[in-house]
Amino acid sequence: MKNTFGNSFCVTLFGESHGQAIGAVLDGLKPGEEIDLQKISALLKMRKGAAAFSTKRNEKDEFKIVSGFFEGKTTGTPLCILIENNDTKSADYSEMKSVARPSHADYTAFLKYHGYNDYRGGGHFSGRITAALTAAGAIALQILERRGVKIGTHILSCDDVSDRHFENCEKDFEKLFSLSFPVLDDAARERIEEKITAARKDGDSVGGVLETVVTGFPASVGEPWFDTVEGVLSHILFSVPAVKGVSFGAGFDFGKMTGSEANDPFIIRDGKVITQTNRNGGINGGITNSMPIVINCAVKPTPSIYKTQKTIDFEKNEQTELLIKGRHDPAIIHKASVVVTAAAAIALLDLLSGRFGTDLNGI
Amino acid sequence: MKNTFGNSFCVTLFGESHGQAIGAVLDGLKPGEEIDLQKISALLKMRKGAAAFSTKRNEKDEFKIVSGFFEGKTTGTPLCILIENNDTKSADYSEMKSVARPSHADYTAFLKYHGYNDYRGGGHFSGRITAALTAAGAIALQILERRGVKIGTHILSCDDVSDRHFENCEKDFEKLFSLSFPVLDDAARERIEEKITAARKDGDSVGGVLETVVTGFPASVGEPWFDTVEGVLSHILFSVPAVKGVSFGAGFDFGKMTGSEANDPFIIRDGKVITQTNRNGGINGGITNSMPIVINCAVKPTPSIYKTQKTIDFEKNEQTELLIKGRHDPAIIHKASVVVTAAAAIALLDLLSGRFGTDLNGI
Amino acid sequence: MKNTFGNSFCVTLFGESHGQAIGAVLDGLKPGEEIDLQKISALLKMRKGAAAFSTKRNEKDEFKIVSGFFEGKTTGTPLCILIENNDTKSADYSEMKSVARPSHADYTAFLKYHGYNDYRGGGHFSGRITAALTAAGAIALQILERRGVKIGTHILSCDDVSDRHFENCEKDFEKLFSLSFPVLDDAARERIEEKITAARKDGDSVGGVLETVVTGFPASVGEPWFDTVEGVLSHILFSVPAVKGVSFGAGFDFGKMTGSEANDPFIIRDGKVITQTNRNGGINGGITNSMPIVINCAVKPTPSIYKTQKTIDFEKNEQTELLIKGRHDPAIIHKASVVVTAAAAIALLDLLSGRFGTDLNGI
Amino acid sequence: MKNTFGNSFCVTLFGESHGQAIGAVLDGLKPGEEIDLQKISALLKMRKGAAAFSTKRNEKDEFKIVSGFFEGKTTGTPLCILIENNDTKSADYSEMKSVARPSHADYTAFLKYHGYNDYRGGGHFSGRITAALTAAGAIALQILERRGVKIGTHILSCDDVSDRHFENCEKDFEKLFSLSFPVLDDAARERIEEKITAARKDGDSVGGVLETVVTGFPASVGEPWFDTVEGVLSHILFSVPAVKGVSFGAGFDFGKMTGSEANDPFIIRDGKVITQTNRNGGINGGITNSMPIVINCAVKPTPSIYKTQKTIDFEKNEQTELLIKGRHDPAIIHKASVVVTAAAAIALLDLLSGRFGTDLNGI
């Protein structure tokens, strides 16, 4: 289905970095849901990230909803969000049109689209498109939140610096919204910021690992095969640019565990079934068990660095060197953290809508 | 789409551990493809795994193809593979019907299906269903191989023991088929087998990490958003029981890298564009670049252990203890390695069929 | 999606006329639904049709459910129905393998499958496959009936003979089950049977028009664009072999009406909103309005006739003549009436499941 | 999938009659296809219809393509077309917000969206949305035409007046583009225009039947079950407002034919296999046979009439009467003819893309 995600609640993305506009169409929204436009703006602002580590591209990210929204509420018909591109300096890109930036999509896009893609600023592959994805996610988030589902993402590690895990999710999620940089522990935040500053000075970039937690998500959602909660979430999370790994619960640490360490005993607390530990990250057999869903995403370093790199000119089919000019970031993991939250919200709302119907009956 | 995977080449799974039969329907197969039934049998045999570490369930895994296959070749119409269940001792399971095995799907299945699911032996959640998935993958593999695409999976690590990476893929893939246990390095294999034997003696189990490599896969396949190659592959790989993490290329190691370490320079070798390193695992911007696709899967330890575990009886809604009887394995990672290969083959054939059409024109 | 129909409740068909078995996989069934196997048998028997007008192929149509069905109820996991082929005389077909039967799919199948399709008895195109579709529909029907939704189909016309319309749907639907030939009016039935008998004597065949009515279907189901109730129903109805036209309500008669004749005034009767007339066949703007859904299907005459026909040998690429031997029917409209009911049930259950969720909450 | 149509080439619609904008996202377009914007404008102009029979709403239908289009060609990434709404007089509609216009979607929309839909001018159900569908179809048409596929639609009948069938398709299709009203025969056109004028004077409206022919479409496209060419085409055609019947080839006339009259003999002419007659409308067994695809659509009379109608106020739940004010048309069949062509083009391009891959290799 290419640029459309979802079976019951669907999001279609469109747009290029230097085109007229980017946007998203959201279909299958429950009618009558209030949407707070300020919350969309707030998430878009978070996505743009702390000034210190973000590019100079000065987009206001002003969005307009052109359909599916009436008198402050969703109508239930497709909701289209548009974000116009204003600050597009095409001149920056034209000369290196056919020089592949390593670890970017320039070369694969050339092959796939036979050279007809809009190459300016990465075109449809640009991180800019995540503004539309984020706006879509911001709407899904509000609908989830109204049903007690909350999502938060922080930088769990960057290089050798680790943040603490979520402790009090409610408070920690709120804290993340107030922070200019999504690290829970103050000391860790400072050290990660130093890492990024150092990378920037060196003309280099850094990666990291994100931790996302979803609380309040109903049990019994997901399928045993194929449309497992893990499968559906990972499907969309790998669309967040630079994400190259997705795991749930203990994830890759399971590789060093024994069954007796890894299993989560079921217990009854306050009349409710929970698990004593949550190494399975809220999912058993592809289906939610009411415990928090715990996701880790590996984020690779920004491919754009200020260093001369060996590469090819794919039109001339010859070896060349490249020193990328223009705006780029020493880290995108803080931006990715917002997009991961948004993307997760989209997938989770789709799963809920499939399970409980368009009207989300009973939740 | 629940138990159906794929857009252009689709696989539908059905069956329960103790039902009459399990099976798969494959739709969208190119007509006229020879299918070597011996190769299906061989992969099914690999899946059953080395006798020492596998359960006593004695299934012959004899399959029959009841449609879509005529005079030794695919017809292009849906191919249904059936595998009958013979060795089903239901008595083993009835008494603990409502006692949730920790980290299994018993409790979530009860919630999802309101208690109507076939609980015997895990029912539709049973690892047994992977026999059908493996048979389907064995067919996809043959069609891919005929076009130069090969896939191999080995145990990269188990606890603190690591196997070597693939060196000569062609030879290593062949070697894997001859091994009773999928570890490339002889010393590492011995040590991992010791780990499993020790776990078995202790009534416990172990997990591990798999490495899968795909060679010869054409460039230009995949989508920038949503149907990225990573997204499509991970979607199906999380259906392999016990897989809780999926990463590509350097995966979670990206978190400690800088951009200059992580980027793969493009070079021209023998007139062909390749990358000097392959930290992106053959995928840039969601699209294949002709380099080997490198996948890691984290596999959790077998949840079934011979130790008393705290859990609940979900029908009585009360706390209880469980000592699992019956057959179970101290490790399933060696079985998972085969299912991962099969599942990857299915997703890759779907991606190819979408890109090049049902007839796989031009490849 | 080829041989799979549906988004929320999905049916996948497989099998060939002379292969080992045909069957269907039903996915997305609400768990815990009792299925009366006798009702499946009864519908399969109806599909085989009155002895006088049906082929000599002597299939018992004994089905078995090999998965997704436990202790008399659906489990909620994929339900696979298998029907083995017993009475397959391949010899009948081999000699005319490459001679295209006019108005059959022999030639288009040859082009599509490049000659690799199982040509015996029409292979995957055979009306035999409708036994699997009927069995799937018989299950959907029971789930619908439990919620007050009933479906009946009769022959509205054959040549110049017309049956009466449904009057008392409940009674008329029951009557149809008791009839050997689905015509409501006794005189009309006799005359249509005479038409068919005459055609058979002449080595020819007849077509007709079916009328299907669905009662008790909830309002508010369907989408304004694309997945209109009309669009979804017609999509599956054109899979019923020989159906070449599908219309709703007044259908093609609208072409001679004025708006004041065609519009259905809304009225309130017994506190319930209904329409005074039902020319729109229960659907406004693609969405059900609680009135009976009225469908007409045009069925072409059986293409197999006992007359010499001009045609081609598509392997030799030369003109030839054909006198079809073997078994075939002077009419299939009575069989088609059963398959139309079954197919409609599948589409309607899919629409309900999308609207109200897998558990059909609230209906 | 609600407001998205297609598997390989997908169109997503959005917008409401009186919202900010309507539009469509086209995904899966072959990259590098030149798009003539004049041709889009021309089709949009045709859709607006002859001044005499169309509403006073004065929309310029100026569209802009905001993504997926670069240097005059498709990029292969999602192409979004936007058409802003200018001439929106909401005041016309507010007072009769909850009075259901008979045969319109007001009441079913109220039920489906629980009263949250944008009711102004029919909202998302408005015929206005067909401008976006037409623009999308105009793009698909150009891509088809470049491969020799042409589509034309005329009014075959209105009340008791019949147009002639297509004779020389190439010429007739061109003629249709030059006509202000799509009837091929001059006398018939005059008489149909008289019918419409008379209806307008009477405050009433008329319906009719459309005939669409597709020439040059490749053989071997379509599926035997479910995704038959008939099923896929009808699925989208029932989205054209007022279409209540779709048939192929002889359609409902098959009901009075014998097999010997209905069968199309295969013959070889100029070395090419064709059928002597084309009663099956170019489709055998759901698959194209290279003959022209012949489609009939039944179009109901415009539901908006200038006569007092009995209806309900669905918020007050009481009986009332309605005299519709504002702009409406005595006929929409001439507009529908354009939308049918556009919708058919979308479905046919989707079928081609699935069969031959995104790049339409080999055609």
Tab-separated table of C-alpha atoms in Angstrom, chain A residues 26-326:
chain	number	residue	atom	x	y	z
A	26	LEU	CA	-6.378	10.558	7.953
A	27	ASP	CA	-9.228	8.186	7.232
A	28	GLY	CA	-11.350	6.130	9.598
A	29	LEU	CA	-11.402	8.646	12.445
A	30	LYS	CA	-14.253	8.291	14.877
A	31	PRO	CA	-16.652	11.198	14.274
A	32	GLY	CA	-17.200	13.804	16.959
A	33	GLU	CA	-13.712	13.766	18.429
A	34	GLU	CA	-12.554	17.186	19.588
A	35	ILE	CA	-9.136	18.048	18.248
A	36	ASP	CA	-7.065	20.644	20.066
A	37	LEU	CA	-5.073	22.396	17.367
A	38	GLN	CA	-2.671	23.759	19.972
A	39	LYS	CA	-1.596	20.230	20.774
A	40	ILE	CA	-0.768	19.604	17.132
A	41	SER	CA	1.300	22.794	17.073
A	42	ALA	CA	3.027	21.784	20.284
A	43	LEU	CA	4.065	18.411	18.918
A	44	LEU	CA	5.245	19.974	15.665
A	45	LYS	CA	7.325	22.409	17.682
A	46	MET	CA	8.832	19.573	19.697
A	47	ARG	CA	9.699	17.814	16.450
A	48	LYS	CA	11.642	20.834	15.218
A	49	GLY	CA	13.790	20.333	18.247
A	50	ALA	CA	16.072	22.390	20.394
A	51	ALA	CA	17.550	25.266	18.471
A	52	ALA	CA	21.105	24.364	19.342
A	53	PHE	CA	21.095	21.028	17.554
A	54	SER	CA	18.770	21.696	14.688
A	55	THR	CA	19.187	22.983	11.189
A	56	LYS	CA	18.697	26.559	10.195
A	57	ARG	CA	15.720	25.744	7.966
A	58	ASN	CA	13.166	28.117	9.236
A	59	GLU	CA	9.779	26.555	8.679
A	60	LYS	CA	6.900	27.753	10.760
A	61	ASP	CA	5.155	24.419	10.345
A	62	GLU	CA	1.849	26.192	10.142
A	63	PHE	CA	-0.702	23.601	9.240
A	64	LYS	CA	-4.248	23.844	8.068
A	65	ILE	CA	-6.902	21.177	8.147
A	66	VAL	CA	-8.803	21.413	4.889
A	67	SER	CA	-11.320	18.625	5.323
A	68	GLY	CA	-12.891	16.216	7.785
A	69	PHE	CA	-12.980	18.761	10.598
A	70	PHE	CA	-16.072	20.803	11.387
A	71	GLU	CA	-16.930	22.995	14.340
A	72	GLY	CA	-13.871	21.815	16.240
A	73	LYS	CA	-14.523	18.115	15.860
A	74	THR	CA	-13.710	15.272	13.507
A	75	THR	CA	-16.503	14.549	11.053
A	76	GLY	CA	-15.550	10.923	10.470
A	77	THR	CA	-14.680	11.645	6.841
A	78	PRO	CA	-11.071	11.960	5.630
A	79	LEU	CA	-9.180	14.687	7.428
A	80	CYS	CA	-6.494	16.323	5.312
A	81	ILE	CA	-3.731	18.317	7.000
A	82	LEU	CA	-1.613	20.558	4.830
A	83	ILE	CA	1.702	22.161	5.746
A	84	GLU	CA	3.077	24.531	3.163
A	85	ASN	CA	6.763	24.718	2.410
A	86	ASN	CA	8.066	28.251	2.617
A	87	ASP	CA	11.760	28.262	3.296
A	88	THR	CA	12.941	26.313	0.283
A	89	LYS	CA	16.255	27.281	-1.216
A	90	SER	CA	16.538	24.967	-4.171
A	91	ALA	CA	19.817	26.445	-5.275
A	92	ASP	CA	21.545	24.620	-2.444
A	93	TYR	CA	20.837	21.274	-3.992
A	94	SER	CA	20.927	21.535	-7.741
A	95	GLU	CA	24.639	21.205	-8.273
A	96	MET	CA	25.022	17.936	-6.372
A	97	LYS	CA	21.890	16.474	-7.872
A	98	SER	CA	23.516	13.221	-8.936
A	99	VAL	CA	26.120	12.864	-6.197
A	100	ALA	CA	24.880	10.248	-3.751
A	101	ARG	CA	25.107	11.316	-0.126
A	102	PRO	CA	26.302	8.170	1.707
A	103	SER	CA	23.618	6.466	3.855
A	104	HIS	CA	20.985	8.734	2.341
A	105	ALA	CA	18.377	7.609	-0.191
A	106	ASP	CA	19.706	9.604	-3.162
A	107	TYR	CA	21.077	6.594	-4.995
A	108	THR	CA	18.253	4.174	-4.238
A	109	ALA	CA	15.706	6.868	-5.127
A	110	PHE	CA	17.474	7.370	-8.429
A	111	LEU	CA	17.231	3.655	-9.157
A	112	LYS	CA	13.635	3.328	-8.046
A	113	TYR	CA	12.305	6.421	-9.768
A	114	HIS	CA	14.645	6.275	-12.775
A	115	GLY	CA	15.870	9.777	-12.036
A	116	TYR	CA	12.456	11.431	-12.069
A	117	ASN	CA	12.169	12.017	-8.326
A	118	ASP	CA	12.371	15.541	-6.930
A	119	TYR	CA	15.960	15.461	-5.696
A	120	ARG	CA	15.888	18.817	-3.928
A	121	GLY	CA	16.567	18.405	-0.233
A	122	GLY	CA	15.911	14.684	-0.361
A	123	GLY	CA	12.473	15.194	-1.918
A	124	HIS	CA	9.908	12.749	-0.629
A	125	PHE	CA	12.604	11.088	1.526
A	126	SER	CA	13.263	14.275	3.459
A	127	GLY	CA	12.861	14.334	7.219
A	128	ARG	CA	10.596	17.264	6.477
A	129	ILE	CA	7.810	14.801	5.635
A	130	THR	CA	7.823	13.747	9.267
A	131	ALA	CA	6.108	17.050	10.071
A	132	ALA	CA	3.021	15.650	8.325
A	133	LEU	CA	3.428	12.309	10.072
A	134	THR	CA	3.768	14.112	13.388
A	135	ALA	CA	0.652	16.194	12.801
A	136	ALA	CA	-1.273	13.009	11.982
A	137	GLY	CA	0.110	11.360	15.088
A	138	ALA	CA	-0.832	14.370	17.199
A	139	ILE	CA	-4.456	13.800	16.248
A	140	ALA	CA	-4.284	10.075	16.956
A	141	LEU	CA	-2.641	10.829	20.306
A	142	GLN	CA	-5.532	13.009	21.429
A	143	ILE	CA	-8.058	10.320	20.604
A	144	LEU	CA	-5.990	7.749	22.457
A	145	GLU	CA	-5.444	10.011	25.451
A	146	ARG	CA	-9.188	10.552	25.773
A	147	ARG	CA	-9.382	6.790	26.321
A	148	GLY	CA	-6.600	6.688	28.884
A	149	VAL	CA	-3.799	5.687	26.522
A	150	LYS	CA	-0.611	7.726	26.865
A	151	ILE	CA	2.669	7.555	24.996
A	152	GLY	CA	6.070	8.959	25.862
A	153	THR	CA	9.498	8.631	24.270
A	154	HIS	CA	12.881	9.654	25.595
A	155	ILE	CA	16.486	9.147	24.570
A	156	LEU	CA	17.511	6.041	26.463
A	157	SER	CA	21.131	6.252	25.381
A	158	CYS	CA	23.509	8.163	23.152
A	159	ASP	CA	26.943	6.693	22.741
A	160	ASP	CA	27.902	5.534	26.262
A	161	VAL	CA	25.527	7.808	28.181
A	162	SER	CA	22.288	6.296	29.458
A	163	ASP	CA	19.155	7.976	30.674
A	164	ARG	CA	17.128	6.459	33.497
A	165	HIS	CA	14.055	4.411	32.544
A	166	PHE	CA	10.550	5.771	33.024
A	167	GLU	CA	9.557	5.616	36.686
A	168	ASN	CA	6.280	7.426	37.065
A	169	CYS	CA	5.054	7.407	33.507
A	170	GLU	CA	2.337	10.018	33.971
A	171	LYS	CA	4.779	12.532	35.470
A	172	ASP	CA	7.624	11.589	33.163
A	173	PHE	CA	5.508	11.971	30.038
A	174	GLU	CA	4.474	15.439	31.179
A	175	LYS	CA	8.061	16.319	31.952
A	176	LEU	CA	9.087	15.328	28.427
A	177	PHE	CA	6.662	17.879	27.016
A	178	SER	CA	8.294	20.623	29.081
A	179	LEU	CA	11.857	19.726	28.140
A	180	SER	CA	13.759	21.198	25.244
A	181	PHE	CA	15.586	17.882	24.921
A	182	PRO	CA	13.943	14.542	25.754
A	183	VAL	CA	16.201	13.056	28.417
A	184	LEU	CA	14.675	12.380	31.835
A	185	ASP	CA	17.776	12.532	34.003
A	186	ASP	CA	19.264	16.022	34.187
A	187	ALA	CA	22.864	14.878	34.348
A	188	ALA	CA	22.402	12.458	31.478
A	189	ARG	CA	20.749	15.180	29.439
A	190	GLU	CA	23.684	17.477	29.945
A	191	ARG	CA	26.163	14.787	28.960
A	192	ILE	CA	24.228	13.833	25.841
A	193	GLU	CA	23.999	17.470	24.835
A	194	GLU	CA	27.755	17.658	25.245
A	195	LYS	CA	28.170	14.645	22.995
A	196	ILE	CA	26.125	16.316	20.319
A	197	THR	CA	27.924	19.619	20.659
A	198	ALA	CA	31.232	17.835	20.342
A	199	ALA	CA	30.036	15.999	17.251
A	200	ARG	CA	28.849	19.246	15.713
A	201	LYS	CA	32.214	20.879	16.316
A	202	ASP	CA	33.851	17.884	14.699
A	203	GLY	CA	31.553	18.119	11.663
A	204	ASP	CA	30.209	14.732	12.671
A	205	SER	CA	26.974	13.348	14.099
A	206	VAL	CA	25.740	10.855	16.699
A	207	GLY	CA	23.042	8.217	16.993
A	208	GLY	CA	21.289	6.689	19.962
A	209	VAL	CA	18.528	4.505	21.290
A	210	LEU	CA	14.979	5.619	22.107
A	211	GLU	CA	12.661	4.132	24.669
A	212	THR	CA	8.931	4.480	24.160
A	213	VAL	CA	6.328	3.446	26.685
A	214	VAL	CA	2.585	3.218	26.092
A	215	THR	CA	0.359	3.094	29.166
A	216	GLY	CA	-3.323	2.378	29.481
A	217	PHE	CA	-3.637	0.445	26.245
A	218	PRO	CA	-6.408	-2.165	26.433
A	219	ALA	CA	-5.623	-5.848	26.572
A	220	SER	CA	-6.736	-8.323	23.860
A	221	VAL	CA	-5.582	-6.249	20.874
A	222	GLY	CA	-3.380	-7.736	18.144
A	223	GLU	CA	-3.221	-10.929	16.135
A	224	PRO	CA	-1.287	-14.158	16.632
A	225	TRP	CA	0.234	-14.150	13.152
A	226	PHE	CA	1.347	-11.292	10.915
A	227	ASP	CA	-0.644	-8.482	12.516
A	228	THR	CA	0.987	-8.960	15.884
A	229	VAL	CA	1.209	-5.728	17.862
A	230	GLU	CA	4.974	-5.933	17.448
A	231	GLY	CA	4.681	-6.447	13.698
A	232	VAL	CA	2.260	-3.563	13.170
A	233	LEU	CA	4.216	-1.153	15.354
A	234	SER	CA	7.576	-2.041	13.847
A	235	HIS	CA	6.114	-1.714	10.345
A	236	ILE	CA	5.462	1.977	10.891
A	237	LEU	CA	8.410	2.684	13.184
A	238	PHE	CA	10.891	1.764	10.471
A	239	SER	CA	9.414	4.683	8.526
A	240	VAL	CA	10.829	7.082	11.057
A	241	PRO	CA	13.982	8.205	9.279
A	242	ALA	CA	17.200	6.721	10.730
A	243	VAL	CA	15.426	4.018	12.760
A	244	LYS	CA	17.297	0.775	12.031
A	245	GLY	CA	16.190	-1.409	14.925
A	246	VAL	CA	12.952	-1.952	16.842
A	247	SER	CA	12.543	-4.174	19.881
A	248	PHE	CA	9.931	-4.837	22.524
A	249	GLY	CA	10.349	-5.395	26.234
A	250	ALA	CA	13.792	-6.793	27.007
A	251	GLY	CA	14.451	-6.898	23.258
A	252	PHE	CA	18.010	-7.891	22.388
A	253	ASP	CA	18.793	-8.485	26.070
A	254	PHE	CA	16.654	-11.625	25.814
A	255	GLY	CA	19.650	-13.148	24.040
A	256	LYS	CA	21.487	-13.458	27.343
A	257	MET	CA	18.574	-14.459	29.539
A	258	THR	CA	17.236	-17.780	30.691
A	259	GLY	CA	13.555	-18.588	30.610
A	260	SER	CA	13.275	-18.236	34.353
A	261	GLU	CA	14.726	-14.734	34.102
A	262	ALA	CA	12.681	-13.764	31.060
A	263	ASN	CA	9.211	-14.989	31.982
A	264	ASP	CA	6.768	-12.513	33.518
A	265	PRO	CA	4.746	-14.145	36.324
A	266	PHE	CA	1.071	-13.239	36.313
A	267	ILE	CA	-0.264	-11.858	39.570
A	268	ILE	CA	-3.523	-10.345	40.730
A	269	ARG	CA	-3.213	-6.906	42.251
A	270	ASP	CA	-6.244	-4.902	43.341
A	271	GLY	CA	-8.411	-7.424	41.557
A	272	LYS	CA	-6.627	-6.832	38.277
A	273	VAL	CA	-4.396	-9.267	36.423
A	274	ILE	CA	-0.944	-7.833	35.805
A	275	THR	CA	2.518	-9.284	35.371
A	276	GLN	CA	5.074	-8.949	38.157
A	277	THR	CA	7.775	-7.989	35.693
A	278	ASN	CA	7.277	-6.699	32.155
A	279	ARG	CA	10.081	-8.186	30.120
A	280	ASN	CA	7.649	-8.983	27.323
A	281	GLY	CA	6.791	-5.315	27.045
A	282	GLY	CA	3.044	-5.692	27.393
A	283	ILE	CA	2.650	-8.184	24.546
A	284	ASN	CA	2.207	-11.978	24.722
A	285	GLY	CA	1.738	-13.944	21.545
A	286	GLY	CA	1.352	-10.744	19.543
A	287	ILE	CA	-1.542	-9.534	21.740
A	288	THR	CA	-1.575	-6.859	24.416
A	289	ASN	CA	-1.909	-7.980	28.026
A	290	SER	CA	-2.727	-4.555	29.574
A	291	MET	CA	0.822	-3.941	30.851
A	292	PRO	CA	2.735	-0.961	29.425
A	293	ILE	CA	3.970	-1.516	25.894
A	294	VAL	CA	7.725	-0.971	25.927
A	295	ILE	CA	9.536	-0.221	22.661
A	296	ASN	CA	13.163	0.488	21.892
A	297	CYS	CA	14.235	2.074	18.619
A	298	ALA	CA	17.822	2.221	17.402
A	299	VAL	CA	18.527	5.500	15.610
A	300	LYS	CA	21.530	5.821	13.358
A	301	PRO	CA	23.645	8.987	13.340
A	302	THR	CA	22.537	11.738	10.960
A	303	PRO	CA	24.026	10.733	7.611
A	304	SER	CA	24.740	14.363	6.705
A	305	ILE	CA	28.160	15.243	8.116
A	306	TYR	CA	30.604	18.070	7.386
A	307	LYS	CA	33.383	15.771	6.258
A	308	THR	CA	34.609	14.861	2.830
A	309	GLN	CA	33.144	11.481	1.917
A	310	LYS	CA	33.912	9.020	-0.825
A	311	THR	CA	30.936	8.455	-3.083
A	312	ILE	CA	29.721	8.233	-6.659
A	313	ASP	CA	28.062	10.452	-9.210
A	314	PHE	CA	25.329	8.097	-10.312
A	315	GLU	CA	24.537	9.862	-13.547
A	316	LYS	CA	28.115	9.978	-14.694
A	317	ASN	CA	28.622	6.555	-13.088
A	318	GLU	CA	31.979	7.620	-11.699
A	319	GLN	CA	33.752	7.857	-8.388
A	320	THR	CA	33.783	11.251	-6.696
A	321	GLU	CA	34.041	12.998	-3.365
A	322	LEU	CA	31.433	14.933	-1.513
A	323	LEU	CA	31.502	17.650	1.105
A	324	ILE	CA	27.889	18.329	2.011
A	325	LYS	CA	26.992	21.986	2.318
A	326	GLY	CA	23.784	23.481	3.529
